CSV table of C-alpha atoms in Angstrom, one decimal:
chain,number,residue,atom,x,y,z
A,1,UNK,CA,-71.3,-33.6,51.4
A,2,UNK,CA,-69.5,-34.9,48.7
A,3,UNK,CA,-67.6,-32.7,46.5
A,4,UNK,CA,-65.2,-33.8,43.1
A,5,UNK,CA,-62.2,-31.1,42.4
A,6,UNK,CA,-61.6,-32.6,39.5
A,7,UNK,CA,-63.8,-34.9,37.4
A,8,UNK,CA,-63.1,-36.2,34.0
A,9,UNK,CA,-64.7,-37.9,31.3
A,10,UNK,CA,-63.0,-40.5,28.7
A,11,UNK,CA,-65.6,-40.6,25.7
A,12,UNK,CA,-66.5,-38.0,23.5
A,13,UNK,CA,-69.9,-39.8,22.0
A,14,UNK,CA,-73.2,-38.6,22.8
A,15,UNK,CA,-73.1,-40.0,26.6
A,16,UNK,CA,-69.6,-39.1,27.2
A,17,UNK,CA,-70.3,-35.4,25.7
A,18,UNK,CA,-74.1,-35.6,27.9
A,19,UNK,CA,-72.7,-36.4,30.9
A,20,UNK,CA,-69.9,-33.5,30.7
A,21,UNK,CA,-72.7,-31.5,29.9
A,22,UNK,CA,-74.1,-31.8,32.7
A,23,UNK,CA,-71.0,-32.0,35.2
A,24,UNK,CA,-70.4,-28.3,33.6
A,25,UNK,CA,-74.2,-27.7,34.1
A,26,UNK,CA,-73.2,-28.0,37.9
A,27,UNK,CA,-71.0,-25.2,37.1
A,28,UNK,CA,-68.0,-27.4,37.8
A,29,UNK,CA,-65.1,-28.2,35.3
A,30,UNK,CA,-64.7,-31.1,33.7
A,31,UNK,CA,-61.9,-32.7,31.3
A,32,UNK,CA,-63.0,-34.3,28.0
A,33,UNK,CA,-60.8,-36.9,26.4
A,34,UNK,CA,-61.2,-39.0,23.2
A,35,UNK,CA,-58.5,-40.7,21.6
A,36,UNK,CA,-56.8,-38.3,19.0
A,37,UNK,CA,-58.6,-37.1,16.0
A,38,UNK,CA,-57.3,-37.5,12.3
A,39,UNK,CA,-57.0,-34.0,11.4
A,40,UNK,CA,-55.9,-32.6,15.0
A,41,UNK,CA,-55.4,-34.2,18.5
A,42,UNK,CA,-58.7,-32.9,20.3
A,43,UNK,CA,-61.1,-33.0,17.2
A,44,UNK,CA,-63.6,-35.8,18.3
A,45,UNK,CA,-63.8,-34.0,21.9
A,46,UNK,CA,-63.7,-30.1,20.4
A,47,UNK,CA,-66.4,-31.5,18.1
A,48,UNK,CA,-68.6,-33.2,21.3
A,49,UNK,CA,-68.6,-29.6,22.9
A,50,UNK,CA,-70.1,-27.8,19.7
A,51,UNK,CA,-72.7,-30.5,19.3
A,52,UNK,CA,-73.5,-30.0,23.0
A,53,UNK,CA,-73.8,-26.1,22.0
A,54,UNK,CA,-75.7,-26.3,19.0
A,55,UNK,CA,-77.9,-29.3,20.4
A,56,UNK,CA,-81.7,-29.0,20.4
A,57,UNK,CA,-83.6,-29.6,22.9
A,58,UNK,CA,-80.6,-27.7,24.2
A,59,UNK,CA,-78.3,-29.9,26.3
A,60,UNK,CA,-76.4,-27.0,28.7
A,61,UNK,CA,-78.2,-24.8,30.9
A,62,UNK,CA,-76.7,-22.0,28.9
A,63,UNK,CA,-74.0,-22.3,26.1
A,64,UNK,CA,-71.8,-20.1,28.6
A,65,UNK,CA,-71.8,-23.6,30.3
A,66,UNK,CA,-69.5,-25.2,27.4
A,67,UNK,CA,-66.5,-23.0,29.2
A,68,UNK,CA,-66.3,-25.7,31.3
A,69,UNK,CA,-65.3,-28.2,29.3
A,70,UNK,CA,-61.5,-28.7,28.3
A,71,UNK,CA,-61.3,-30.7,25.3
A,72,UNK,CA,-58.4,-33.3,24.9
A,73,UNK,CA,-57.5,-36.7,24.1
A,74,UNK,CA,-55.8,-39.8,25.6
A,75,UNK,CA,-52.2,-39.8,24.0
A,76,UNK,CA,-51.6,-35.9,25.0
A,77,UNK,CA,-53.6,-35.4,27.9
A,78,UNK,CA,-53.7,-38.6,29.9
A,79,UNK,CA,-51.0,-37.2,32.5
A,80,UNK,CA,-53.4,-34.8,33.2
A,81,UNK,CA,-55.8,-37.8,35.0
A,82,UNK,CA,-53.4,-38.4,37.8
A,83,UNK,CA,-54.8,-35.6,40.1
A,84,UNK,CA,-58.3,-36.5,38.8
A,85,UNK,CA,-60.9,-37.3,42.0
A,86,UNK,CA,-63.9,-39.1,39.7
A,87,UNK,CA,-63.3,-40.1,36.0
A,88,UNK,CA,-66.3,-41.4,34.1
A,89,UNK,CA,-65.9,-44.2,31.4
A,90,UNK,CA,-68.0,-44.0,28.1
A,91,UNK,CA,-66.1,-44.9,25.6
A,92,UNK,CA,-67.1,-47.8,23.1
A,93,UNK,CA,-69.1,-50.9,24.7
A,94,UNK,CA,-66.1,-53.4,23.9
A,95,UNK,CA,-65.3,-55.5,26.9
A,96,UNK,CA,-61.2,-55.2,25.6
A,97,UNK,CA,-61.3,-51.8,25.2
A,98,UNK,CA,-62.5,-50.6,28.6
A,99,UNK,CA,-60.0,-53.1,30.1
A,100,UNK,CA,-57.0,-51.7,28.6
A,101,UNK,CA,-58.1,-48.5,29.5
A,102,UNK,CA,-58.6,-49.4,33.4
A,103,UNK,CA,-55.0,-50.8,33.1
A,104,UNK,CA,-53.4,-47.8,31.9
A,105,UNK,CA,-55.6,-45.8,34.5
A,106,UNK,CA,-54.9,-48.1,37.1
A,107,UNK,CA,-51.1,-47.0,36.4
A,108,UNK,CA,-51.5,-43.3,36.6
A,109,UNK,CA,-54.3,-41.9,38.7
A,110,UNK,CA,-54.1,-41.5,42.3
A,111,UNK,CA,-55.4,-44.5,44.8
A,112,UNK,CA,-58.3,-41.9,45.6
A,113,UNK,CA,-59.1,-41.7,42.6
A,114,UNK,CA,-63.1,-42.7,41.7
A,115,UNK,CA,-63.5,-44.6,38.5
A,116,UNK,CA,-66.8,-45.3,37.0
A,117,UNK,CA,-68.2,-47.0,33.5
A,118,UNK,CA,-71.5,-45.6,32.2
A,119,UNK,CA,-72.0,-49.1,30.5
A,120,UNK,CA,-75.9,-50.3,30.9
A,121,UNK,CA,-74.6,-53.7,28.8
A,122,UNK,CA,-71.3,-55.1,30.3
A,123,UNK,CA,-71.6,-56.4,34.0
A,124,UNK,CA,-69.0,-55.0,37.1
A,125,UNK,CA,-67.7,-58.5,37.6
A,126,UNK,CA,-66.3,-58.5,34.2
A,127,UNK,CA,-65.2,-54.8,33.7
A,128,UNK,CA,-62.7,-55.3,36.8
A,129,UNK,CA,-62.4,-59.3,36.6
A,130,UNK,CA,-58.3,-59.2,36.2
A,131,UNK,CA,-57.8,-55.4,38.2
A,132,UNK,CA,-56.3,-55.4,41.7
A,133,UNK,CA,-58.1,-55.2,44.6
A,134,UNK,CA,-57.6,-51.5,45.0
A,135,UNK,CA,-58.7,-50.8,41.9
A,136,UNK,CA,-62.1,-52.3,42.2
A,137,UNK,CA,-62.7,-50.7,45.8
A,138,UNK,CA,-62.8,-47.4,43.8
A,139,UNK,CA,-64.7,-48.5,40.6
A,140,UNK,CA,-68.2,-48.7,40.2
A,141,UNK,CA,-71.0,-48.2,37.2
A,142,UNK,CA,-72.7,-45.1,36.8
A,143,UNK,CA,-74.9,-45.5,34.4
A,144,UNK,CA,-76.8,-42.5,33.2
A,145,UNK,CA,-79.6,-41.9,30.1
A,146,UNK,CA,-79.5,-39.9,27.4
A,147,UNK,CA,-80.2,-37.1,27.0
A,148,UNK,CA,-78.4,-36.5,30.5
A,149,UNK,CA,-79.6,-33.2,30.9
A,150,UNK,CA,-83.5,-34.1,30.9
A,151,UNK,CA,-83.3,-37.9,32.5
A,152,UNK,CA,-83.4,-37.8,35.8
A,153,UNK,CA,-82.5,-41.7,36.4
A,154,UNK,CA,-79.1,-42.7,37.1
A,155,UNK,CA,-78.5,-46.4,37.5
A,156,UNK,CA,-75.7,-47.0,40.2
A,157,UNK,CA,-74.0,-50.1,40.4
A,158,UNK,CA,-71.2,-51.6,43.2
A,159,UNK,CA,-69.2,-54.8,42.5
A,160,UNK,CA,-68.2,-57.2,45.1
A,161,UNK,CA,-65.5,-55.2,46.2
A,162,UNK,CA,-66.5,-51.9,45.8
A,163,UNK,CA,-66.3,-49.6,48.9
A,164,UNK,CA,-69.8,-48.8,50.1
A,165,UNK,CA,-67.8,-44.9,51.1
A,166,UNK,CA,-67.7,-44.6,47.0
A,167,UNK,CA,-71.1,-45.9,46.5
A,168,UNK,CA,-72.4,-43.3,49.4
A,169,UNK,CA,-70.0,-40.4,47.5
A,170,UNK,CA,-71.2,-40.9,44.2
A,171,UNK,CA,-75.2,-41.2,45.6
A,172,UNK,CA,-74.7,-38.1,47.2
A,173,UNK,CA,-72.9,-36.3,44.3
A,174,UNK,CA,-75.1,-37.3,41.7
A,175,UNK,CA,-78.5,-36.5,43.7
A,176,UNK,CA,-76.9,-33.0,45.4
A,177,UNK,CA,-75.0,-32.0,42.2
A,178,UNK,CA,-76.1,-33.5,39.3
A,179,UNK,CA,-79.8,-33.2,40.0
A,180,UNK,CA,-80.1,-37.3,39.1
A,181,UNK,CA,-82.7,-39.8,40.6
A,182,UNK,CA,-80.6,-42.3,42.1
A,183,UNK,CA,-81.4,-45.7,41.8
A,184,UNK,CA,-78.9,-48.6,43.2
A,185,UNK,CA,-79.1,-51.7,40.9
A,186,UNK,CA,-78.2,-55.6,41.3
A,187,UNK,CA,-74.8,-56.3,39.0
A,188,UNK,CA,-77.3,-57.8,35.8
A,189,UNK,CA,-77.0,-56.9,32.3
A,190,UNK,CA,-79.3,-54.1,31.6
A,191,UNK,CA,-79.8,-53.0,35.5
A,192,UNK,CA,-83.5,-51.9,35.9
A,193,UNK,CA,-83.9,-49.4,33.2
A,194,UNK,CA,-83.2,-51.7,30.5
């Protein structure tokens, strides 16, 4: 049985915030990063935990649930991902953006480390195109529906070089845990769902 100690999630937009809401759900903390706010470091992700509260139809189990997620951002709190086990990607669907940010994970989590896009647009072979080997044995899509909490589907996707053990972990995690319908999908824009 697969088990994440600790999981975080870079994107603080409505799939970003869902799919912490639901990893806290699970009863299991998570870490919420966005890049820094205008006003204060960890607005955008202190503000994706109160629209999870006040959300209707109501997208934690209880509001207790929100306890579970640390808010943060990615110039204060990045350090914080090199003793993360599974870090979901949703941040903005710009090919450039996500690469940069797989580089500058690439050069701080641990080589256990899980890391997974929830992108239903952008196919594997070009998200990891240009990352090492070892990064794309340990990289896969995860691509979940929103609302999170109420969709059972989740779209999983390997690359050429993923590691079936990761494909097998994150199954197993995402049916046992996160109560998700897991369906493995061919590496085409827009996966089955879409």
């Amino acid at each position: 049985m697969t088990t994440f100690k600790k999981i975080a999630v870079i994107g603080a937009g409505t799939m970003g915030s869902g799919i912490a809401g639901q990893i806290a759900n699970a009863g299991l903390d998570v870490l919420l990063l966005d890049i820094p706010g205008d006003s204060s470091p960890n607005e955008r992700s202190e503000h994706a935990i109160e629209r999870l509260i006040a959300s209707d139809p109501p997208a934690l189990v209880h509001k207790r649930c929100a306890g579970h997620i640390t808010a943060g951002n990615t110039r204060d709190d990045f350090d914080q991902l090199k003793d993360a086990d599974w870090i979901v990607e949703a941040v903005v669907e710009r090919l450039d953006i996500k690469k940069d940010l797989y580089q500058r994970l690439h050069e701080t989590i641990s080589d256990t480390c899980i890391v997974t896009s929830n992108t239903s647009t952008i196919p594997i072979s070009l998200l990891v195109e240009s990352m090492p080997e070892d990064f794309q044995q340990r990289f896969a899509i995860t691509h979940y529906f929103n609302p999170v909490r109420y969709m059972r589907l989740l779209e999983l996707v390997s690359g050429e070089n993923t590691d079936p053990d990761v494909i097998e972990k994150l199954a197993d995690f995402n049916d046992r845990v996160m109560g998700k319908g897991v369906v493995q999908c061919g590496d085409t824009p827009g996966f089955l769902g879409n």
